[in-house]
Each structure stands twice: as C-alpha cells, then as structure tokens.
Short mmCIF file of C-alpha atoms in Angstrom, two decimals:
data_model
loop_
_atom_site.label_atom_id
_atom_site.label_comp_id
_atom_site.label_asym_id
_atom_site.label_seq_id
_atom_site.Cartn_x
_atom_site.Cartn_y
_atom_site.Cartn_z
CA MET P 1094 -2.08 -35.86 -8.20
CA THR P 1095 -1.22 -32.23 -8.89
CA GLN P 1096 1.25 -30.81 -6.37
CA GLU P 1097 -0.14 -28.38 -3.85
CA LEU P 1098 1.05 -24.80 -3.65
CA HIS P 1099 1.68 -23.51 -0.12
CA ILE P 1100 1.38 -19.76 0.42
CA VAL P 1101 2.50 -18.18 3.69
CA GLY P 1102 0.81 -14.91 4.60
CA GLY P 1103 -2.76 -13.80 3.97
CA GLY P 1104 -2.19 -10.13 3.23
CA MET P 1105 -2.56 -8.45 -0.16
CA ALA P 1106 0.15 -10.48 -1.89
CA GLY P 1107 -0.68 -13.87 -0.39
CA SER P 1108 -4.41 -13.47 -0.98
CA GLU P 1109 -3.88 -12.47 -4.62
CA ALA P 1110 -1.34 -15.25 -5.22
CA ALA P 1111 -3.76 -17.84 -3.82
CA TRP P 1112 -6.62 -16.54 -5.97
CA GLN P 1113 -4.59 -16.55 -9.18
CA ALA P 1114 -3.12 -20.03 -8.65
CA ALA P 1115 -6.45 -21.53 -7.58
CA ASN P 1116 -8.16 -20.11 -10.66
CA MET P 1117 -5.51 -21.82 -12.78
CA GLY P 1118 -6.59 -25.16 -11.28
CA VAL P 1119 -3.92 -25.62 -8.62
CA LYS P 1120 -4.77 -26.73 -5.08
CA VAL P 1121 -3.61 -24.06 -2.64
CA VAL P 1122 -2.99 -24.14 1.10
CA LEU P 1123 -2.94 -20.59 2.43
CA HIS P 1124 -1.14 -20.36 5.79
CA GLU P 1125 -2.02 -17.38 7.99
CA MET P 1126 -0.73 -17.08 11.57
CA ARG P 1127 -3.41 -14.58 12.64
CA PRO P 1128 -5.45 -14.53 14.82
CA LYS P 1129 -3.49 -17.14 16.81
CA VAL P 1130 -0.28 -15.15 16.50
CA LYS P 1131 -0.90 -11.41 16.60
CA THR P 1132 1.13 -8.55 15.14
CA PHE P 1133 1.63 -5.01 16.36
CA ALA P 1134 -0.47 -3.49 13.59
CA HIS P 1135 -3.25 -5.96 12.68
CA GLN P 1136 -6.61 -5.74 14.40
CA THR P 1137 -8.37 -8.88 13.10
CA GLY P 1138 -7.68 -12.34 11.71
CA ASN P 1139 -9.21 -11.49 8.34
CA LEU P 1140 -7.28 -11.95 5.11
CA GLY P 1141 -6.40 -8.84 3.13
CA GLU P 1142 -6.59 -6.60 6.21
CA MET P 1143 -5.47 -3.03 5.52
CA VAL P 1144 -3.07 -1.97 8.26
CA CYS P 1145 -2.06 1.59 7.40
CA SER P 1146 -4.25 3.59 5.02
CA ASN P 1147 -7.54 2.47 3.48
CA SER P 1148 -6.51 3.88 0.09
CA PHE P 1149 -5.16 2.14 -3.00
CA ARG P 1150 -4.09 5.60 -4.19
CA SER P 1151 -4.74 7.07 -7.64
CA ASP P 1152 -7.20 5.32 -9.94
CA ASP P 1153 -6.08 7.23 -13.05
CA HIS P 1154 -4.89 4.48 -15.41
CA GLU P 1155 -3.85 6.92 -18.16
CA GLN P 1156 -1.64 9.36 -16.21
CA ASN P 1157 -0.59 7.48 -13.07
CA ALA P 1158 1.54 4.36 -12.68
CA VAL P 1159 -0.38 2.97 -9.70
CA GLY P 1160 -3.66 3.53 -11.56
CA LEU P 1161 -2.14 1.54 -14.41
CA LEU P 1162 -1.43 -1.31 -11.96
CA HIS P 1163 -5.13 -1.18 -10.99
CA TRP P 1164 -6.05 -1.57 -14.66
CA GLU P 1165 -3.63 -4.43 -15.29
CA MET P 1166 -4.82 -6.35 -12.23
CA LEU P 1167 -8.45 -5.98 -13.26
CA GLN P 1168 -7.61 -7.31 -16.70
CA ALA P 1169 -5.99 -10.35 -15.06
CA GLY P 1170 -9.05 -11.09 -12.91
CA GLY P 1171 -7.37 -9.86 -9.74
CA LEU P 1172 -9.26 -10.47 -6.50
CA ILE P 1173 -7.83 -7.47 -4.64
CA MET P 1174 -8.80 -4.92 -7.29
CA ALA P 1175 -12.22 -6.42 -8.00
CA THR P 1176 -12.98 -6.36 -4.27
CA ALA P 1177 -11.67 -2.81 -3.97
CA TYR P 1178 -14.09 -1.60 -6.64
CA ASP P 1179 -16.92 -3.51 -4.96
CA ARG P 1180 -16.13 -1.90 -1.58
CA ARG P 1181 -15.21 1.53 -2.92
CA LEU P 1182 -15.76 4.72 -0.92
CA PRO P 1183 -15.80 8.29 -2.27
CA ALA P 1184 -12.23 9.63 -2.27
CA GLY P 1185 -11.89 12.09 -5.12
CA GLY P 1186 -9.53 10.60 -7.69
CA ALA P 1187 -8.27 7.91 -5.31
CA LEU P 1188 -9.51 4.35 -4.84
CA ALA P 1189 -10.36 4.08 -1.13
CA VAL P 1190 -12.37 1.27 0.45
CA ASP P 1191 -14.38 0.34 3.49
CA ARG P 1192 -11.53 -1.26 5.43
CA GLU P 1193 -13.50 -3.91 7.35
CA GLY P 1194 -15.87 -4.74 4.50
CA PHE P 1195 -12.97 -5.13 2.09
CA ALA P 1196 -11.10 -7.61 4.30
CA GLN P 1197 -14.27 -9.58 5.01
CA SER P 1198 -15.04 -9.87 1.28
CA VAL P 1199 -11.49 -11.04 0.49
CA THR P 1200 -11.70 -13.60 3.31
CA ASP P 1201 -15.08 -14.88 2.14
CA ALA P 1202 -13.95 -15.21 -1.48
CA LEU P 1203 -10.86 -17.21 -0.56
CA ARG P 1204 -12.67 -19.35 1.99
CA ASP P 1205 -15.37 -20.21 -0.55
CA HIS P 1206 -12.97 -21.13 -3.36
CA PRO P 1207 -13.00 -24.92 -3.92
CA ASN P 1208 -9.26 -25.04 -4.62
CA ILE P 1209 -8.18 -23.11 -1.50
CA LEU P 1210 -7.70 -24.41 2.04
CA ILE P 1211 -6.93 -21.84 4.75
CA SER P 1212 -4.69 -23.07 7.56
CA TYR P 1213 -4.32 -20.83 10.61
CA GLU P 1214 -0.81 -21.52 11.86
CA GLU P 1215 2.62 -19.94 11.98
CA ILE P 1216 5.25 -21.15 9.54
CA ASP P 1217 8.70 -20.40 10.95
CA THR P 1218 11.03 -22.33 8.63
CA LEU P 1219 11.91 -22.38 4.93
CA PRO P 1220 10.94 -25.90 3.72
CA ASP P 1221 13.35 -27.92 1.59
CA ASP P 1222 10.66 -29.42 -0.64
CA GLY P 1223 7.28 -28.57 -2.10
CA GLN P 1224 6.28 -25.38 -3.87
CA TRP P 1225 6.02 -22.37 -1.56
CA ILE P 1226 5.36 -18.63 -1.79
CA PHE P 1227 6.30 -16.52 1.23
CA ALA P 1228 4.23 -13.34 1.26
CA THR P 1229 4.66 -12.48 4.93
CA GLY P 1230 4.92 -8.76 4.39
CA PRO P 1231 6.72 -6.13 6.40
CA LEU P 1232 5.62 -7.73 9.69
CA THR P 1233 7.31 -11.08 9.03
CA SER P 1234 7.40 -12.93 12.36
CA PRO P 1235 10.72 -12.88 14.26
CA ALA P 1236 11.15 -16.66 13.99
CA LEU P 1237 10.62 -16.71 10.23
CA GLY P 1238 12.78 -13.61 9.85
CA GLU P 1239 15.62 -15.43 11.59
CA ALA P 1240 15.14 -18.44 9.30
CA ILE P 1241 15.36 -16.16 6.26
CA GLN P 1242 18.46 -14.54 7.67
CA ARG P 1243 20.13 -17.90 8.23
CA GLU P 1244 19.32 -19.00 4.70
CA THR P 1245 20.35 -15.82 2.91
CA GLY P 1246 23.49 -15.34 4.95
CA SER P 1247 22.89 -11.63 5.31
CA ASP P 1248 21.31 -9.34 7.86
CA ARG P 1249 17.68 -8.57 7.38
CA LEU P 1250 17.17 -5.21 5.80
CA ALA P 1251 14.67 -3.11 7.69
CA PHE P 1252 13.13 0.33 7.85
CA PHE P 1253 10.38 1.72 10.01
CA ASP P 1254 6.81 2.33 8.94
CA ALA P 1255 4.25 4.50 10.71
CA ILE P 1256 0.46 4.28 10.96
CA ALA P 1257 -1.97 7.22 10.90
CA PRO P 1258 -4.68 7.67 13.57
CA ILE P 1259 -8.41 7.10 12.99
CA VAL P 1260 -11.06 9.45 14.42
CA TYR P 1261 -14.74 8.86 15.17
CA ALA P 1262 -16.74 11.07 12.76
CA GLU P 1263 -19.25 12.07 15.45
CA SER P 1264 -16.46 13.74 17.45
CA ILE P 1265 -15.40 16.08 14.59
CA ASP P 1266 -16.71 19.63 14.85
CA MET P 1267 -18.43 20.25 11.51
CA SER P 1268 -18.96 23.92 12.32
CA VAL P 1269 -15.19 24.19 11.73
CA ALA P 1270 -14.47 21.38 9.27
CA TRP P 1271 -16.00 21.23 5.78
CA ARG P 1272 -16.39 18.61 3.07
CA GLN P 1273 -14.37 19.04 -0.13
CA SER P 1274 -11.92 17.08 -2.27
CA ARG P 1275 -8.87 19.04 -3.35
CA TYR P 1276 -9.69 21.05 -6.50
CA ASP P 1277 -13.24 19.62 -6.22
CA LYS P 1278 -11.92 16.51 -7.91
CA GLY P 1279 -14.45 13.77 -8.68
CA GLU P 1280 -17.22 12.97 -11.11
CA THR P 1281 -20.05 12.97 -8.55
CA GLU P 1282 -21.03 15.34 -5.75
CA GLU P 1283 -20.11 12.63 -3.24
CA GLU P 1284 -16.63 12.31 -4.76
CA ARG P 1285 -16.17 16.08 -4.79
CA LYS P 1286 -16.93 16.13 -1.06
CA ALA P 1287 -15.05 12.99 -0.08
CA TYR P 1288 -12.68 14.61 2.44
CA LEU P 1289 -13.15 16.56 5.65
CA ASN P 1290 -10.92 19.62 5.94
CA CYS P 1291 -9.72 21.35 9.10
CA PRO P 1292 -8.17 24.81 8.52
CA MET P 1293 -5.30 26.39 10.42
CA THR P 1294 -4.15 29.97 10.70
CA LYS P 1295 -0.42 30.74 10.68
CA GLU P 1296 -0.42 31.05 14.47
CA GLN P 1297 -2.23 27.74 14.91
CA TYR P 1298 0.14 26.02 12.47
CA GLU P 1299 3.25 27.35 14.26
CA ALA P 1300 1.90 26.23 17.65
CA PHE P 1301 1.11 22.80 16.19
CA ILE P 1302 4.64 22.41 14.80
CA ASP P 1303 6.12 23.44 18.16
CA ALA P 1304 4.02 20.82 19.97
CA LEU P 1305 4.85 18.18 17.35
CA LEU P 1306 8.59 18.71 17.70
CA ALA P 1307 8.44 18.71 21.50
CA ALA P 1308 6.19 15.65 21.91
CA ASP P 1309 7.38 12.37 23.44
CA LYS P 1310 8.20 9.90 20.69
CA THR P 1311 8.89 6.18 20.40
CA GLU P 1312 12.51 5.33 21.14
CA PHE P 1313 14.41 2.74 19.16
CA HIS P 1314 16.14 -0.26 20.66
CA GLU P 1315 19.90 -0.55 20.55
CA GLY P 1316 21.06 -1.57 17.10
CA GLU P 1317 17.94 -0.31 15.35
CA THR P 1318 18.14 2.52 12.87
CA ALA P 1319 15.32 4.75 11.73
CA GLY P 1320 15.56 4.17 7.99
CA TYR P 1321 12.13 5.39 7.00
CA PHE P 1322 10.53 4.82 3.62
CA ASP P 1323 10.08 8.32 2.18
CA GLY P 1324 6.52 7.64 1.03
CA CYS P 1325 5.37 6.99 4.61
CA LEU P 1326 7.37 9.37 6.80
CA PRO P 1327 6.11 10.15 10.32
CA ILE P 1328 4.89 13.73 10.50
CA GLU P 1329 7.47 14.51 13.18
CA VAL P 1330 10.29 13.50 10.84
CA MET P 1331 8.83 15.72 8.13
CA ALA P 1332 8.57 18.61 10.59
CA GLU P 1333 12.19 18.11 11.63
CA ARG P 1334 13.21 18.67 8.00
CA GLY P 1335 11.81 22.20 8.15
CA ARG P 1336 8.89 24.04 9.70
CA GLU P 1337 7.20 24.56 6.32
CA THR P 1338 7.58 20.93 5.17
CA LEU P 1339 4.15 19.80 6.37
CA ARG P 1340 2.48 22.88 4.88
CA HIS P 1341 3.83 21.84 1.49
CA GLY P 1342 3.03 18.18 2.09
CA PRO P 1343 -0.02 16.58 3.76
CA MET P 1344 -1.16 19.94 5.20
CA LYS P 1345 -1.00 21.96 1.99
CA PRO P 1346 -3.95 24.38 1.65
CA ILE P 1347 -4.03 24.62 -2.14
CA GLY P 1348 -7.17 23.60 -4.03
CA LEU P 1349 -9.42 24.03 -0.98
CA THR P 1350 -11.93 26.75 -0.04
CA ASN P 1351 -13.36 26.98 3.48
CA ALA P 1352 -17.11 26.58 3.09
CA HIS P 1353 -17.69 28.38 6.40
CA LYS P 1354 -15.40 31.34 5.59
CA PRO P 1355 -14.84 31.35 1.82
CA GLU P 1356 -13.15 34.76 1.94
CA GLU P 1357 -10.42 33.50 4.32
CA LYS P 1358 -7.47 31.54 2.93
CA ALA P 1359 -6.21 28.88 5.35
CA TYR P 1360 -2.49 28.84 6.06
CA ALA P 1361 -2.57 25.04 6.35
CA VAL P 1362 -5.26 22.36 6.11
CA VAL P 1363 -5.52 18.93 7.74
CA GLN P 1364 -7.53 16.46 5.64
CA LEU P 1365 -9.43 13.41 6.86
CA ARG P 1366 -10.63 10.60 4.57
CA ARG P 1367 -13.57 8.29 5.22
CA ASP P 1368 -12.38 4.93 6.50
CA ASN P 1369 -15.54 2.81 6.40
CA ALA P 1370 -18.77 2.52 4.42
CA LEU P 1371 -20.91 3.82 7.28
CA GLY P 1372 -18.91 7.04 7.37
CA THR P 1373 -18.41 6.70 11.13
CA LEU P 1374 -14.61 6.58 10.96
CA TYR P 1375 -12.10 8.96 9.33
CA ASN P 1376 -8.33 8.65 9.09
CA ILE P 1377 -6.07 11.71 9.19
CA VAL P 1378 -4.41 11.77 5.77
CA GLY P 1379 -0.62 11.65 5.82
CA PHE P 1380 -0.44 11.76 9.64
CA GLN P 1381 1.65 8.66 10.23
CA THR P 1382 3.31 9.14 13.58
CA LYS P 1383 5.76 7.75 16.12
CA MET P 1384 4.49 9.96 18.97
CA LYS P 1385 3.57 8.13 22.15
CA TYR P 1386 -0.16 7.67 22.65
CA GLY P 1387 -0.61 10.34 25.33
CA ALA P 1388 1.23 12.91 23.24
CA GLN P 1389 -0.83 12.08 20.14
CA ALA P 1390 -4.14 12.78 21.81
CA SER P 1391 -3.05 16.21 23.07
CA VAL P 1392 -1.21 17.29 19.89
CA PHE P 1393 -3.92 16.19 17.46
CA LYS P 1394 -6.60 17.93 19.51
CA MET P 1395 -4.81 21.19 18.69
CA ILE P 1396 -6.19 20.81 15.14
CA PRO P 1397 -9.24 23.07 14.67
CA GLY P 1398 -12.32 20.87 14.50
CA LEU P 1399 -10.65 18.03 16.40
CA GLU P 1400 -10.56 19.68 19.84
CA ASN P 1401 -12.99 17.03 21.13
CA ALA P 1402 -11.85 14.21 18.87
CA SER P 1403 -12.29 10.64 20.00
CA PHE P 1404 -9.84 8.14 18.47
CA ALA P 1405 -10.78 4.67 17.27
CA ARG P 1406 -7.08 3.98 16.75
CA LEU P 1407 -4.02 6.04 17.53
CA GLY P 1408 -0.99 6.04 15.27
CA GLY P 1409 2.04 3.85 15.74
CA ILE P 1410 5.36 2.73 14.35
CA HIS P 1411 6.60 -0.73 13.47
CA ARG P 1412 9.56 -2.44 11.93
CA ASN P 1413 9.37 -3.42 8.26
CA THR P 1414 11.36 -6.36 6.95
CA PHE P 1415 12.38 -6.79 3.32
CA LEU P 1416 14.88 -8.78 1.26
CA ASN P 1417 17.75 -7.51 -0.82
CA SER P 1418 15.85 -8.98 -3.74
CA PRO P 1419 18.30 -8.04 -6.55
CA THR P 1420 20.88 -10.37 -4.98
CA LEU P 1421 18.58 -13.06 -3.56
CA LEU P 1422 15.78 -13.62 -6.10
CA ASP P 1423 15.87 -14.81 -9.71
CA ASP P 1424 13.60 -13.47 -12.46
CA GLN P 1425 10.93 -15.99 -11.42
CA MET P 1426 10.91 -14.50 -7.90
CA ARG P 1427 12.51 -17.69 -6.58
CA LEU P 1428 15.09 -17.73 -3.81
CA ARG P 1429 18.32 -18.58 -5.62
CA SER P 1430 19.51 -20.86 -2.82
CA LYS P 1431 16.11 -22.62 -2.51
CA PRO P 1432 14.30 -22.45 -5.86
CA ASN P 1433 11.25 -24.26 -4.46
CA ILE P 1434 10.52 -21.02 -2.57
CA ARG P 1435 9.22 -17.81 -4.05
CA PHE P 1436 8.72 -14.49 -2.31
CA ALA P 1437 5.99 -11.94 -3.02
CA GLY P 1438 4.67 -8.65 -1.71
CA GLN P 1439 6.35 -6.04 0.44
CA VAL P 1440 8.98 -8.45 1.73
CA THR P 1441 10.46 -8.37 -1.80
CA GLY P 1442 11.04 -4.61 -1.64
CA VAL P 1443 7.95 -3.15 -3.25
CA GLU P 1444 5.99 -0.59 -1.26
CA GLY P 1445 2.23 -0.20 -1.06
CA TYR P 1446 -0.92 -2.32 -1.08
CA VAL P 1447 -1.27 -2.27 -4.85
CA GLU P 1448 2.35 -3.13 -5.57
CA SER P 1449 2.23 -5.96 -3.02
CA ALA P 1450 -0.91 -7.44 -4.55
CA ALA P 1451 0.61 -7.11 -8.03
CA MET P 1452 3.66 -9.15 -7.01
CA GLY P 1453 1.31 -11.71 -5.49
CA LEU P 1454 -0.55 -11.92 -8.79
CA ILE P 1455 2.63 -12.62 -10.71
CA SER P 1456 4.15 -15.05 -8.20
CA GLY P 1457 0.90 -17.01 -7.99
CA ARG P 1458 0.79 -17.39 -11.76
CA MET P 1459 4.47 -18.31 -11.93
CA ALA P 1460 4.17 -20.99 -9.25
CA ALA P 1461 0.97 -22.43 -10.71
CA SER P 1462 2.52 -22.61 -14.18
CA GLU P 1463 5.53 -24.48 -12.81
CA ILE P 1464 3.31 -26.95 -10.92
CA LEU P 1465 1.16 -27.54 -14.02
CA GLY P 1466 4.23 -28.04 -16.21
CA LYS P 1467 3.44 -25.02 -18.34
CA THR P 1468 5.77 -22.32 -19.61
CA MET P 1469 4.49 -18.93 -18.60
CA PRO P 1470 5.60 -16.21 -21.02
CA SER P 1471 7.91 -13.61 -19.50
CA VAL P 1472 6.12 -10.69 -17.91
CA PRO P 1473 6.51 -7.82 -20.39
CA GLN P 1474 8.93 -5.25 -18.97
CA ASP P 1475 6.92 -2.38 -20.47
CA SER P 1476 3.89 -3.24 -18.31
CA ALA P 1477 3.59 -1.84 -14.78
CA HIS P 1478 3.95 -5.35 -13.35
CA GLY P 1479 7.00 -5.97 -15.50
CA ALA P 1480 8.64 -2.70 -14.53
CA LEU P 1481 8.32 -3.60 -10.84
CA ILE P 1482 9.63 -7.15 -11.25
CA HIS P 1483 12.56 -5.95 -13.31
CA HIS P 1484 13.40 -3.43 -10.59
CA ILE P 1485 13.37 -5.86 -7.66
CA THR P 1486 15.04 -8.79 -9.43
CA GLY P 1487 17.96 -7.00 -11.04
CA GLY P 1488 17.16 -3.50 -12.20
CA ALA P 1489 17.89 -1.88 -8.84
CA GLU P 1490 21.34 -1.26 -7.39
CA ALA P 1491 21.78 -3.93 -4.71
CA LYS P 1492 24.04 -1.80 -2.50
CA THR P 1493 21.44 0.92 -2.11
CA PHE P 1494 18.26 -1.15 -2.55
CA GLN P 1495 15.22 0.34 -0.80
CA PRO P 1496 11.48 -0.37 -1.09
CA MET P 1497 9.91 1.27 -4.11
CA ASN P 1498 6.43 2.32 -5.18
CA VAL P 1499 5.58 1.85 -8.85
CA ASN P 1500 6.39 4.98 -10.83
CA PHE P 1501 7.10 5.94 -14.42
CA GLY P 1502 10.79 6.30 -13.59
CA LEU P 1503 10.92 2.48 -13.65
CA PHE P 1504 9.62 2.37 -17.22
CA ARG P 1505 11.83 2.18 -20.29
CA PRO P 1506 11.86 5.53 -22.13
CA LEU P 1507 9.69 6.12 -25.17
CA GLU P 1508 11.37 7.42 -28.31
CA GLY P 1509 10.30 10.70 -29.82
CA LEU P 1510 8.39 12.11 -26.85
CA ARG P 1511 9.13 15.45 -25.25
CA GLY P 1512 10.97 15.36 -21.94
CA GLY P 1513 10.51 17.53 -18.86
CA ARG P 1514 7.37 18.67 -17.09
CA LYS P 1515 5.75 20.18 -20.18
CA GLY P 1516 5.84 16.87 -22.02
CA ARG P 1517 4.78 14.81 -19.03
CA ARG P 1518 1.10 14.34 -19.90
CA GLU P 1519 1.82 13.04 -23.40
CA ARG P 1520 4.70 10.92 -22.11
CA TYR P 1521 2.65 9.31 -19.34
CA LYS P 1522 -0.17 8.53 -21.76
CA GLY P 1523 2.44 6.92 -24.01
CA TYR P 1524 3.66 4.73 -21.14
CA THR P 1525 0.17 3.59 -20.22
CA ASP P 1526 -0.91 2.95 -23.83
CA ARG P 1527 2.19 0.84 -24.42
CA ALA P 1528 1.71 -1.02 -21.13
CA LYS P 1529 -1.92 -1.84 -21.86
CA GLU P 1530 -1.02 -3.20 -25.28
CA VAL P 1531 1.75 -5.52 -24.07
CA TRP P 1532 -0.17 -6.59 -20.95
CA SER P 1533 -3.28 -7.48 -22.96
CA ALA P 1534 -1.15 -9.49 -25.39
CA TRP P 1535 0.56 -11.28 -22.49
CA LEU P 1536 -2.77 -12.27 -20.97
CA ALA P 1537 -4.15 -13.37 -24.34
CA GLU P 1538 -1.12 -15.62 -24.80
CA GLN P 1539 -2.18 -17.39 -21.60
CA GLY P 1540 -5.81 -17.61 -22.66
CA VAL P 1541 -7.03 -14.94 -20.24
CA ASP P 1542 -9.90 -12.68 -21.23
CA GLY P 1543 -9.36 -9.25 -19.68
CA GLN P 1544 -11.97 -7.57 -17.51
CA ALA P 1545 -12.77 -4.04 -18.57
CA ALA P 1546 -11.45 -1.45 -16.17
CA GLU P 1547 -13.99 0.93 -14.72
#
C-alpha cells in the first residue's frame, strides 16, 4: 500500500500541498485544528481562509514577480490560483477575491477529492515516522511551537503582523467617497472603479496623524519584541517614522481625481477595496493596526466618508512564527534533524498568501515524489518558485534571516541588460520570459501539461 502523506495546517500552503500530492496519486490526510481550536485571527473553520487582506497582489506576470508566481502556479494546476481566478473581484491590476466564497470553494474542492481525508484535530508533536508536511503558518499553535523549538534547539523567531479593518459598504458616505482605481487602471469599467476613495485636506490629514499617534495601542508582553515585517507595518508605526510617511504610502493621492470635486487636489486619500462578491464589505487598504478597538472606531471615523462607518471587523495584531530555514531545512524543505518532516508556507520564512501557496505546491510535489519512489527534478532556480526556495534554504544570510516576499532581487542577474530604473521594464520582462521557459520545461519533464494563464 502506498504510504500516506500527512499535512498539518489547512491554510494556503497546506491546501495547495494536499491538492498537488493527491493529484499525483498519493493518499493525503490533511489535519486542521480549526474550528475545534481557534486562533486570534481566523473567523471560520474553512480551509484556505484569508486572514489579513483579500488580495493576492499584482496579476502582471510580465513585469511583477508575484504575478509571475500566479502564472507558474496556474501552469502547475494550482488549486489556490485556479480558485482565485474563479472567485475574482474587480481590483484594478490586482487579483482580489471574495474572501468567504474563496475559502468555501477551496474547502469543497479538497473535501471532494477522492485521495484527501480531512481530519479536524490539533497536532502538537513532530512525529518520528511517516511522511509529514507542517504548513501551520504564522499562527502555529503554542504547543506545536514548543515542540518545534525543542527539536530545533533554538528560540522561535517571531515578528508581529497586523490586520486591517473591514467596513460595511452601506455605512460609507458616497457623497464624499468616489469609485476609481489609481490611474484608472483596469481593462473594464468595473476594474477602473474597483476602489472607493476618501479624500483628506491637509488639515484633516494632520488631525488624523495626531489622533493616530496619541491613540491607545496594544502593549507587548515581557520578552516580546515588535519586529514587524516591513510589508505589513501597522499604520501607527509608519506614522511614527514621519508625519508624511502615510501620505507617501497607503494614503498617497497620486493617480486619483475626486469625482465630486475634480478641480480640488486631495492632500491624502484613503482607499477601500471590495472584500466580498456582494460588494457589502470593504477593507481599508494598508490600514493594518495595533490600536485598541475603542481607539480604532474613533480614529477611523475621522476619515471623510467614514464618519458613520460600521465595522464588520476591526484591525488587530498577532504574533507570527517562522523558522530560521537556511539553518534548519535542506533543499527538499526537509527538517535536517527529522527528514521525514517537511515545512511549507509562511512558517518557512516566506511572506504573503501567494508565496505560502507556492511553497505548499513545491513541498507537496516533493513529498509525493518521495512516497512514490520517483526522482523529482530540481526546481529551476530561475523560476519564481526556485528563487524563493533558494532564498529560504540557503541563499539568505541565516544571522539576519527575515520573512521575504518574492521579488526580482532574488533572481539571478541577466547578462547584457541595462541596469537601473531606466532599464527596469526590459530587465523584468527578461526575468519573466526566462522563468516561464524553465518552469514550463520543468513541468514537461514531470509530464504536466500547463494551464494557460489568463
């Protein structure tokens, strides 16, 4: 009988790993502790639940590294990306989804797969035998975290991640807010009007910053340090770096024209992005926060158009756990001290939904190949997947290792292309063309027919 593959964690990485291995003919047991054991951030027991944003970020697979990951995962028959396209919402050049519909579709697909059994229980040890993938994400349970710490012999590495609030659409004042994607980006009228925009004058912005800096915020426990991931900084931390920081970040006014007062240029703009297919919920883009709940409601209602806002979910902050992967994992994503165990997803030190799912895709294929007695060809380093794996399993400096989004800085340079900003477009196209070629060849070597990217 073919050995079973056990996967712990039903987030992006675990769901994708299960799908890939099951499609290769391996029996999979997917262990998910929710809803029996709850986390700070999750709302449901569904697999593939999106905790922070509902966006998979840029969908440009010619000029953007995360868009390239989208393309590669589609070619490999990835569940997460196929479901994302199926549940897509207008979001300009980004790939955003109906949060609840997406998770339900992922859950249904995995539950209906004949090679997958879902077991709702907490796994709090690292087994000595069997083939396992741990994809427990940044909210790894305390008991399992302690087991990992005992096995690795080092302290868990951690940083803090913040969640943005979600507003009921009916409570937004549309006589103040207007619909527009930045630079009118998008191929359809719906895409070009995918965001709601709330303008601020200089006086309103200054008052908002004052309130933000003065608001009550979550305190850390003794021994905890606020090592934030730069791609998901709380807005208060950004404001503390300088009063103009937010105006040049998530509140930048460029590329937007107030439909109500086209002759007036806003000093700052707060954007909201649709969070569900019905269009009844909107999340405040880039407004991750560690403010206490009472402070959030009063501060956010200072935003023009949100004076009477009603919140479906307020923001929050939680601890993220990740491994020092360059020292602990081999190039097959196996724990060096227990090679029957692989890790995948954010716990390995990648950051973002897409990157997590991508590492699940690779780990699922690696584990399935080992169980089936097959030799899986090495993941090509010049692909987006390969660049990420190389980074977390040896390319990064272990002493300063921090979670990383996919980016072209992880790619090997191309000869003969112009450097600097002026040569960036040609250079990025060169990276993506090369990646698509080697990724397609890698899949073909395994007998996989790619799915055309949309």
